[in-house]
């Protein structure tokens, strides 16, 4: 997986994209932020005091972030 590179195709994504990453998710935070820059219509949200498993660590906060995103695109 580490060798996959879709950066040349990311400009083709036209739908809104929400990228969510935990503040303590050191394995994915840098790449998540970089991905946000490649996508034209993307938003990055960092969940504070959270690691890689935000859906387990802060499910209510994640649900709020997702709902706000869904509401903003409808």
Coordinates of C-alpha atoms in Angstrom, one line a residue:
X1 CA 0.0 0.0 0.0
X2 CA 2.8 2.4 0.8
X3 CA 3.9 2.3 -2.9
X4 CA 0.5 3.2 -4.3
X5 CA 0.4 6.7 -5.9
X6 CA -2.8 8.1 -7.2
X7 CA -1.7 11.7 -7.1
X8 CA -1.9 12.1 -10.9
X9 CA -5.6 11.1 -10.9
X10 CA -6.8 12.9 -7.8
X11 CA -7.7 16.1 -9.7
X12 CA -10.4 14.1 -11.4
X13 CA -12.4 13.7 -8.2
X14 CA -15.2 16.3 -8.4
X15 CA -17.4 15.5 -5.4
X16 CA -16.9 17.1 -2.0
X17 CA -14.5 15.1 0.2
X18 CA -14.1 15.2 4.0
X19 CA -10.8 13.9 5.3
X20 CA -10.9 13.3 9.1
X21 CA -7.9 12.4 11.1
X22 CA -7.1 12.2 14.8
X23 CA -4.6 14.6 16.3
X24 CA -2.6 11.7 17.6
X25 CA -2.8 9.6 14.4
X26 CA 0.9 10.1 13.6
X27 CA 0.9 7.4 11.0
X28 CA -1.8 9.1 8.8
X29 CA -2.0 12.8 9.7
X30 CA 0.7 14.1 7.4
X31 CA -0.6 12.1 4.4
X32 CA -4.2 13.1 5.1
X33 CA -3.2 16.8 5.0
X34 CA -1.3 16.2 1.8
X35 CA -4.3 14.4 0.2
X36 CA -6.5 17.4 1.1
X37 CA -4.2 19.6 -1.1
X38 CA -4.5 17.3 -4.1
X39 CA -8.3 17.2 -4.0
X40 CA -10.1 20.2 -5.4
X41 CA -13.2 20.2 -3.2
X42 CA -11.9 18.7 0.0
X43 CA -12.0 19.6 3.7
X44 CA -9.7 18.4 6.4
X45 CA -10.9 18.1 10.0
X46 CA -8.6 17.1 12.8
X47 CA -10.2 15.5 15.8
X48 CA -8.4 16.6 19.0
X49 CA -7.1 14.2 21.6
X50 CA -7.9 11.3 19.2
X51 CA -5.7 8.7 17.6
X52 CA -6.3 6.3 14.7
X53 CA -9.7 4.9 15.7
X54 CA -11.8 8.0 16.0
X55 CA -15.0 5.9 15.5
X56 CA -14.2 4.1 18.7
X57 CA -12.5 6.8 20.7
X58 CA -14.9 9.7 20.0
X59 CA -17.9 8.4 18.1
X60 CA -20.2 11.2 19.1
X61 CA -17.8 13.9 18.0
X62 CA -17.1 12.0 14.7
X63 CA -20.9 11.8 14.1
X64 CA -21.3 15.5 14.6
X65 CA -18.4 16.3 12.1
X66 CA -19.9 13.9 9.5
X67 CA -23.4 15.3 9.9
X68 CA -22.1 18.9 9.5
X69 CA -20.3 17.9 6.4
X70 CA -23.4 16.1 4.9
X71 CA -25.6 19.1 5.8
X72 CA -23.1 21.5 4.0
X73 CA -23.3 19.6 0.7
X74 CA -27.0 18.9 0.6

